[in-house]
Amino acid sequence: MKLINLLAAAALMMGFAHTMAAQTPVYLDDSKSIEERVEDALSKMTLEEKIGIIHAQSKFSAPGVPRLGIPELWCTDGPMGVRPEVLWDEWEQASWTNDSCTAFPSLTCLAATWNTDMANLYGKSIGEEARFRNKAVLLGPGINIYRTPLCGRNFEYLGEDPYLSGKMATDYVKGVQDNGVAVCVKHFALNNNEINRHTSNPIVDDRTLYEIYLPAFKAAALDGGAWSFMGGYNLFRGEHASYNPILMNDILKGEWGWDGAVISDWGAVHDTETAVTGGLDMEFGSWTDGLSNGRSNAYDNYWLANPYLNGIKEGKFTEDELDDKVRRVLRLTFRTAMNRNRPWGSMVSDEHIAACRKIGGEGIVLLKNQNDLLPISPEKVKKIAVIGENAIKMMTVGGGSSSLKAAYEITPLEGIKKRFGKDFEIVYERGYVGDTLGEYNGVKTNQDLRDFRSVAELTDAAVKAAKDADIVLYFGGLNKADHNDAEDSDRLSMELPYGQDALIKALAKANKNLVVVNISGTGVAMPWADEVPAILQAWYLGNETGNAIADVLSGDVNPSGKLPYTYYADLMQCGAHKLGEYPGTPAKDKFGNDIFDMPYNEGIYVGYRFIDKNNLKPTFPFGHGLSYTTFKYGKASVDKAQGSKNDKFTVSVPVTNTGKRAGSEVVELYIHDSKASVDRPEKELKGFSKVFLQPGETKTVTFEITEPDLSFFDADKHAWVCEPGDFEALIGASSADIRSKAKFTVH
């Protein structure tokens, strides 16, 4: 038995003295397992203490139990960097001088690496920064499915495919939690649009739910072992996601047997009764009676605070439900804030900067490279014209809760000057004026991007610079302003804003050697794609943006990223828009409140599945990405595992680097069910492997196929079903570029 004075002292050192004063210490046994310690602590807690730890005491913390030496539980926004400290009761930053962070690339960039090692490195690095700042919970990763290219938070998610998202999320989770910092996987589930996000009510059948929208969450929960989940703002079948009994009780805690804590999104709780019974464990940021948008010291009025306490005292609720919530919060605390074996962490280290640059370079996707225009060669090029606002605009500030206070940010123009300035003449022209602001919750970029020239003047100057250069690098796209990749607003269309399409067409006429570098977290319309010889998808890349882009443009890094979503030519190639009712139709919830019903009429046909079903040709297909070298795929083969009681197969394919540069290729495995009793997609991703090859080198890539990879969800049986019959393993360089096939039979 040990007196927990050490924990009290640690809390005092972290500025938590106000929670520890004038308390009688109590003995807790910290020599036993977490489950035994949870029960020990629970047995010693008063009813008021139990209520206290399941709701916030400030914007980002819960109080713990000072009398028992259980510390405060501090959360921080992610999932791409540790958010700066904010005031106790406000969103405005606290103006600390030591809370600048490493800004990592967007999660769409991470997904585009198709490399689980990069996901683990990402998680490890950001987890170290959260640990250094003494955070117990990192609010991320976001793993909702890319259902529409208009969704404002697509840049925070991992793409359109549940298998790819699940694999990448699993290793991200492990990397973070190895630091004793919990992830909070969000937003469970169906938060696939930002417009009407508090009132959107997706109407989804069970098969679609289980095959498309749940698998990544299940992988994060079970394979990754995530310690906490966050519900979405949206509703599901008429009840809010944060305390939805189907999602939280039946599926997450019931079917999956998950033992973590469910945390509400900030302001996502709307009543006590359903929050109590619907599976919510911790309430943060709810604007209840007595607390509205910044009014202080009213946390006891949260739905899971005094209203819940009074309900128990009046006999409306029992302590059994409360004890389950408290157990889960205690388990989360013992795994994090009370884990004495946590590493110390680090902040903006050389290793984190290197990880940022490596992930960024590996996630950049070379979409098109006609006549080998890239990489830039000093033999062919002497003068470079850099054009576009995104060449100079800092992107780490803005976009909603993922906005960061980065230690520094290298813009594309700075990176290009650093890499090419000694050997090339470099000129810059603005080209267009988009978002000139650079501030979010008090964090400022301190850039003055105002430009008072007319559109004609800006265009003329850009075209003149393009005509005089050997190669033109255009940096455009989106910018994390409202309706341009940002929380709480969807995009208004797929078109590029600020007249960029017309500008790109003018530049293409002025110089045939035009490279468009699109910076965005989601797909955009490219009506000029056939007129432009080279296109890069560059994402939001954090601190090392300019260096990572210059690495790829120069050939110092051979591009190996591939698209984690389909690049639609227009919205009618997307099932959510072709068949759906986005952004929903007016309806009423059970309380008579206005909501928007949103039927998912496309069902399981999301992304490339819809493209295949309707024989469409997108601008660029799912999984597409080029390299500065070439790869040849050999003949695929399938072997059944010897002695296996169940059907288990190994798919093998040799891959050869047939070019002159070393490079990495992502080999993609899709499964085709030749004959099924239900309608199934033409193919579904069930494996991927990134292989590095020297020129002329051949390696054999192998995949293991098991029963779950071949199954569909039978809603009537509420079970996964693998039917006997003939299947095909399809090996491809993208969903539209299948290089080899091999048949096999399931008995």
GROMACS .gro file of C-alpha atoms in nm, residues 127-420:
model
  294
  127GLY     CA    1   0.194   1.106  -2.917
  128GLU     CA    2   0.535   1.216  -2.789
  129GLU     CA    3   0.432   1.580  -2.827
  130ALA     CA    4   0.102   1.523  -2.645
  131ARG     CA    5   0.285   1.340  -2.366
  132PHE     CA    6   0.542   1.621  -2.332
  133ARG     CA    7   0.253   1.863  -2.282
  134ASN     CA    8   0.108   1.625  -2.020
  135LYS     CA    9  -0.207   1.550  -2.217
  136ALA     CA   10  -0.389   1.227  -2.139
  137VAL     CA   11  -0.618   1.218  -2.445
  138LEU     CA   12  -0.545   1.320  -2.804
  139LEU     CA   13  -0.871   1.394  -2.985
  140GLY     CA   14  -0.807   1.195  -3.300
  141PRO     CA   15  -0.763   1.029  -3.542
  142GLY     CA   16  -1.066   1.113  -3.753
  143ILE     CA   17  -1.161   0.811  -3.961
  144ASN     CA   18  -1.501   0.883  -4.110
  145ILE     CA   19  -1.547   0.767  -4.467
  146TYR     CA   20  -1.501   1.011  -4.755
  147ARG     CA   21  -1.860   0.989  -4.884
  148THR     CA   22  -1.865   1.322  -5.070
  149PRO     CA   23  -1.582   1.546  -5.191
  150LEU     CA   24  -1.769   1.843  -5.043
  151CYS     CA   25  -1.729   1.736  -4.679
  152GLY     CA   26  -1.540   2.010  -4.497
  153ARG     CA   27  -1.340   1.771  -4.278
  154ASN     CA   28  -1.224   1.525  -4.544
  155PHE     CA   29  -0.868   1.650  -4.489
  156GLU     CA   30  -0.888   1.513  -4.132
  157TYR     CA   31  -0.995   1.166  -4.246
  158LEU     CA   32  -0.832   0.865  -4.411
  159GLY     CA   33  -1.013   0.830  -4.741
  160GLU     CA   34  -1.306   0.649  -4.896
  161ASP     CA   35  -1.218   0.284  -4.835
  162PRO     CA   36  -1.291   0.112  -4.502
  163TYR     CA   37  -1.003  -0.136  -4.535
  164LEU     CA   38  -0.737   0.127  -4.608
  165SER     CA   39  -0.874   0.357  -4.336
  166GLY     CA   40  -0.880   0.076  -4.082
  167LYS     CA   41  -0.525  -0.039  -4.145
  168MET     CA   42  -0.382   0.313  -4.131
  169ALA     CA   43  -0.586   0.401  -3.821
  170THR     CA   44  -0.471   0.090  -3.637
  171ASP     CA   45  -0.103   0.177  -3.656
  172TYR     CA   46  -0.166   0.545  -3.583
  173VAL     CA   47  -0.348   0.440  -3.265
  174LYS     CA   48  -0.068   0.209  -3.155
  175GLY     CA   49   0.194   0.477  -3.215
  176VAL     CA   50   0.011   0.734  -3.001
  177GLN     CA   51  -0.079   0.501  -2.716
  178ASP     CA   52   0.273   0.364  -2.682
  179ASN     CA   53   0.336   0.702  -2.516
  180GLY     CA   54   0.068   0.648  -2.251
  181VAL     CA   55  -0.155   0.896  -2.433
  182ALA     CA   56  -0.501   0.778  -2.534
  183VAL     CA   57  -0.640   0.839  -2.878
  184CYS     CA   58  -1.002   0.944  -2.904
  185VAL     CA   59  -1.115   0.794  -3.233
  186LYS     CA   60  -1.375   1.015  -3.400
  187HIS     CA   61  -1.646   1.074  -3.505
  188PHE     CA   62  -1.837   0.755  -3.435
  189ALA     CA   63  -2.020   0.725  -3.664
  190LEU     CA   64  -2.151   0.861  -3.997
  191ASN     CA   65  -2.012   1.213  -3.956
  192ASN     CA   66  -1.960   1.234  -4.331
  193ASN     CA   67  -2.068   1.594  -4.386
  194GLU     CA   68  -2.024   1.921  -4.197
  195ILE     CA   69  -2.324   2.111  -4.328
  196ASN     CA   70  -2.613   2.071  -4.080
  197ARG     CA   71  -2.376   1.861  -3.872
  198HIS     CA   72  -2.575   1.903  -3.548
  199THR     CA   73  -2.904   1.810  -3.715
  200SER     CA   74  -2.805   1.567  -3.990
  201ASN     CA   75  -2.979   1.229  -3.958
  202PRO     CA   76  -2.819   0.974  -4.194
  203ILE     CA   77  -3.056   0.700  -4.304
  204VAL     CA   78  -2.838   0.395  -4.358
  205ASP     CA   79  -2.927   0.026  -4.387
  206ASP     CA   80  -2.742  -0.227  -4.172
  207ARG     CA   81  -2.542  -0.382  -4.454
  208THR     CA   82  -2.406  -0.044  -4.562
  209LEU     CA   83  -2.335   0.049  -4.200
  210TYR     CA   84  -2.135  -0.267  -4.131
  211GLU     CA   85  -1.954  -0.295  -4.465
  212ILE     CA   86  -1.862   0.072  -4.526
  213TYR     CA   87  -1.895   0.295  -4.221
  214LEU     CA   88  -1.800   0.071  -3.925
  215PRO     CA   89  -1.496  -0.139  -4.027
  216ALA     CA   90  -1.233   0.134  -3.975
  217PHE     CA   91  -1.374   0.207  -3.628
  218LYS     CA   92  -1.376  -0.163  -3.543
  219ALA     CA   93  -1.014  -0.196  -3.653
  220ALA     CA   94  -0.912   0.103  -3.441
  221ALA     CA   95  -1.104  -0.032  -3.140
  222LEU     CA   96  -0.996  -0.396  -3.154
  223ASP     CA   97  -0.678  -0.420  -3.363
  224GLY     CA   98  -0.545  -0.084  -3.248
  225GLY     CA   99  -0.682  -0.112  -2.894
  226ALA     CA  100  -0.806   0.248  -2.881
  227TRP     CA  101  -0.873   0.368  -2.526
  228SER     CA  102  -1.144   0.622  -2.606
  229PHE     CA  103  -1.396   0.707  -2.877
  230MET     CA  104  -1.579   1.029  -2.961
  231GLY     CA  105  -1.931   1.036  -3.095
  232GLY     CA  106  -2.035   1.264  -3.375
  233TYR     CA  107  -2.263   1.567  -3.369
  234ASN     CA  108  -2.496   1.399  -3.616
  235LEU     CA  109  -2.790   1.177  -3.539
  236PHE     CA  110  -2.839   0.813  -3.636
  237ARG     CA  111  -3.189   0.674  -3.664
  238GLY     CA  112  -3.323   0.974  -3.480
  239GLU     CA  113  -3.084   0.977  -3.184
  240HIS     CA  114  -2.763   1.177  -3.144
  241ALA     CA  115  -2.449   0.978  -3.213
  242SER     CA  116  -2.267   1.066  -2.890
  243TYR     CA  117  -2.519   0.865  -2.690
  244ASN     CA  118  -2.676   0.650  -2.956
  245PRO     CA  119  -2.772   0.316  -2.796
  246ILE     CA  120  -2.728   0.126  -3.123
  247LEU     CA  121  -2.381   0.262  -3.193
  248MET     CA  122  -2.248   0.283  -2.838
  249ASN     CA  123  -2.422   0.007  -2.644
  250ASP     CA  124  -2.520  -0.253  -2.900
  251ILE     CA  125  -2.220  -0.232  -3.134
  252LEU     CA  126  -1.917  -0.066  -2.972
  253LYS     CA  127  -1.953  -0.196  -2.616
  254GLY     CA  128  -2.172  -0.497  -2.693
  255GLU     CA  129  -2.078  -0.673  -3.015
  256TRP     CA  130  -1.717  -0.557  -3.010
  257GLY     CA  131  -1.669  -0.595  -2.634
  258TRP     CA  132  -1.474  -0.269  -2.618
  259ASP     CA  133  -1.370  -0.149  -2.271
  260GLY     CA  134  -1.279   0.215  -2.338
  261ALA     CA  135  -1.454   0.543  -2.259
  262VAL     CA  136  -1.696   0.728  -2.489
  263ILE     CA  137  -1.636   1.104  -2.487
  264SER     CA  138  -1.886   1.349  -2.631
  265ASP     CA  139  -1.788   1.601  -2.891
  266TRP     CA  140  -1.792   1.954  -2.751
  267GLY     CA  141  -2.154   2.061  -2.726
  268ALA     CA  142  -2.293   1.734  -2.863
  269VAL     CA  143  -2.515   1.644  -2.564
  270HIS     CA  144  -2.873   1.766  -2.552
  271ASP     CA  145  -3.055   1.590  -2.266
  272THR     CA  146  -2.977   1.384  -1.957
  273GLU     CA  147  -3.194   1.076  -1.991
  274THR     CA  148  -3.069   0.956  -2.328
  275ALA     CA  149  -2.710   1.056  -2.242
  276VAL     CA  150  -2.733   0.834  -1.933
  277THR     CA  151  -2.880   0.532  -2.107
  278GLY     CA  152  -2.725   0.571  -2.453
  279GLY     CA  153  -2.366   0.478  -2.373
  280LEU     CA  154  -2.197   0.815  -2.318
  281ASP     CA  155  -1.927   0.812  -2.047
  282MET     CA  156  -1.782   1.165  -2.041
  283GLU     CA  157  -1.943   1.496  -2.136
  284PHE     CA  158  -1.735   1.786  -2.265
  285GLY     CA  159  -1.829   2.133  -2.382
  286SER     CA  160  -2.207   2.110  -2.373
  287TRP     CA  161  -2.389   2.442  -2.374
  288THR     CA  162  -2.659   2.357  -2.124
  289ASP     CA  163  -2.878   2.572  -1.904
  290GLY     CA  164  -2.649   2.809  -1.718
  291LEU     CA  165  -2.364   2.776  -1.967
  292SER     CA  166  -2.378   2.935  -2.308
  293ASN     CA  167  -2.083   3.008  -2.534
  294GLY     CA  168  -1.825   3.120  -2.283
  295ARG     CA  169  -2.014   3.187  -1.963
  296SER     CA  170  -1.789   3.058  -1.685
  297ASN     CA  171  -1.821   2.823  -1.388
  298ALA     CA  172  -2.138   2.644  -1.488
  299TYR     CA  173  -1.999   2.295  -1.549
  300ASP     CA  174  -2.219   2.154  -1.273
  301ASN     CA  175  -2.513   2.229  -1.502
  302TYR     CA  176  -2.395   1.988  -1.771
  303TRP     CA  177  -2.640   1.713  -1.858
  304LEU     CA  178  -2.423   1.450  -1.686
  305ALA     CA  179  -2.356   1.673  -1.384
  306ASN     CA  180  -2.618   1.796  -1.134
  307PRO     CA  181  -2.916   1.690  -1.347
  308TYR     CA  182  -2.779   1.333  -1.342
  309LEU     CA  183  -2.690   1.351  -0.972
  310ASN     CA  184  -3.036   1.473  -0.883
  311GLY     CA  185  -3.192   1.206  -1.102
  312ILE     CA  186  -3.010   0.935  -0.907
  313LYS     CA  187  -3.111   1.085  -0.572
  314GLU     CA  188  -3.472   1.102  -0.689
  315GLY     CA  189  -3.465   0.738  -0.803
  316LYS     CA  190  -3.494   0.816  -1.173
  317PHE     CA  191  -3.158   0.652  -1.246
  318THR     CA  192  -2.960   0.381  -1.070
  319GLU     CA  193  -2.592   0.382  -0.978
  320ASP     CA  194  -2.530   0.074  -1.194
  321GLU     CA  195  -2.520   0.279  -1.513
  322LEU     CA  196  -2.309   0.544  -1.341
  323ASP     CA  197  -2.061   0.286  -1.212
  324ASP     CA  198  -2.006   0.153  -1.563
  325LYS     CA  199  -1.923   0.506  -1.683
  326VAL     CA  200  -1.693   0.566  -1.387
  327ARG     CA  201  -1.512   0.237  -1.443
  328ARG     CA  202  -1.442   0.333  -1.802
  329VAL     CA  203  -1.317   0.681  -1.706
  330LEU     CA  204  -1.099   0.535  -1.429
  331ARG     CA  205  -0.961   0.277  -1.672
  332LEU     CA  206  -0.877   0.560  -1.914
  333THR     CA  207  -0.708   0.756  -1.633
  334PHE     CA  208  -0.504   0.460  -1.508
  335ARG     CA  209  -0.386   0.391  -1.864
  336THR     CA  210  -0.277   0.752  -1.913
  337ALA     CA  211  -0.247   1.016  -1.641
  338MET     CA  212  -0.175   0.757  -1.369
  339ASN     CA  213   0.057   0.540  -1.576
  340ARG     CA  214   0.392   0.584  -1.404
  341ASN     CA  215   0.573   0.408  -1.689
  342ARG     CA  216   0.484   0.665  -1.951
  343PRO     CA  217   0.785   0.800  -2.143
  344TRP     CA  218   0.858   1.170  -2.101
  345GLY     CA  219   0.786   1.268  -2.460
  346SER     CA  220   0.940   1.551  -2.660
  347MET     CA  221   0.833   1.861  -2.849
  348VAL     CA  222   0.938   1.985  -3.196
  349SER     CA  223   1.237   1.752  -3.190
  350ASP     CA  224   1.466   1.688  -3.486
  351GLU     CA  225   1.304   1.346  -3.513
  352HIS     CA  226   0.957   1.497  -3.537
  353ILE     CA  227   1.065   1.744  -3.803
  354ALA     CA  228   1.220   1.460  -4.001
  355ALA     CA  229   0.901   1.255  -3.963
  356CYS     CA  230   0.691   1.548  -4.085
  357ARG     CA  231   0.904   1.587  -4.397
  358LYS     CA  232   0.922   1.213  -4.466
  359ILE     CA  233   0.547   1.154  -4.433
  360GLY     CA  234   0.477   1.461  -4.647
  361GLY     CA  235   0.713   1.352  -4.922
  362GLU     CA  236   0.580   0.998  -4.921
  363GLY     CA  237   0.217   1.111  -4.931
  364ILE     CA  238   0.246   1.353  -5.224
  365VAL     CA  239   0.077   1.198  -5.528
  366LEU     CA  240   0.209   1.246  -5.880
  367LEU     CA  241  -0.118   1.240  -6.072
  368LYS     CA  242   0.019   1.316  -6.417
  369ASN     CA  243   0.365   1.358  -6.570
  370GLN     CA  244   0.343   1.389  -6.946
  371ASN     CA  245   0.675   1.377  -7.135
  372ASP     CA  246   0.861   1.332  -6.804
  373LEU     CA  247   0.832   1.704  -6.728
  374LEU     CA  248   0.920   1.619  -6.369
  375PRO     CA  249   1.155   1.601  -6.190
  376ILE     CA  250   1.296   1.943  -6.271
  377SER     CA  251   1.626   1.904  -6.451
  378PRO     CA  252   1.901   2.171  -6.466
  379GLU     CA  253   1.980   2.047  -6.816
  380LYS     CA  254   1.638   2.158  -6.938
  381VAL     CA  255   1.546   2.441  -6.703
  382LYS     CA  256   1.715   2.769  -6.610
  383LYS     CA  257   1.423   2.991  -6.509
  384ILE     CA  258   1.128   2.887  -6.291
  385ALA     CA  259   0.808   3.088  -6.257
  386VAL     CA  260   0.622   3.018  -5.934
  387ILE     CA  261   0.262   3.135  -5.947
  388GLY     CA  262  -0.031   3.115  -5.708
  389GLU     CA  263  -0.136   3.228  -5.363
  390ASN     CA  264  -0.084   2.884  -5.210
  391ALA     CA  265   0.288   2.918  -5.280
  392ILE     CA  266   0.311   3.179  -5.006
  393LYS     CA  267   0.013   3.114  -4.777
  394MET     CA  268   0.072   2.944  -4.444
  395MET     CA  269  -0.180   2.664  -4.392
  396THR     CA  270  -0.128   2.542  -4.035
  397VAL     CA  271  -0.368   2.805  -3.895
  398GLY     CA  272  -0.738   2.761  -3.970
  399GLY     CA  273  -0.975   2.483  -4.065
  400GLY     CA  274  -1.143   2.443  -3.728
  401SER     CA  275  -1.032   2.242  -3.425
  402SER     CA  276  -0.731   2.107  -3.617
  403SER     CA  277  -0.583   2.460  -3.639
  404LEU     CA  278  -0.234   2.471  -3.490
  405LYS     CA  279   0.025   2.703  -3.346
  406ALA     CA  280   0.317   2.568  -3.545
  407ALA     CA  281   0.673   2.628  -3.434
  408TYR     CA  282   0.743   2.738  -3.792
  409GLU     CA  283   0.611   2.677  -4.142
  410ILE     CA  284   0.811   2.662  -4.464
  411THR     CA  285   0.594   2.774  -4.754
  412PRO     CA  286   0.626   2.617  -5.100
  413LEU     CA  287   0.803   2.926  -5.238
  414GLU     CA  288   1.054   2.919  -4.954
  415GLY     CA  289   1.119   2.549  -5.009
  416ILE     CA  290   1.167   2.598  -5.383
  417LYS     CA  291   1.408   2.888  -5.332
  418LYS     CA  292   1.605   2.685  -5.081
  419ARG     CA  293   1.632   2.381  -5.310
  420PHE     CA  294   1.660   2.546  -5.653
   0.00000   0.00000   0.00000
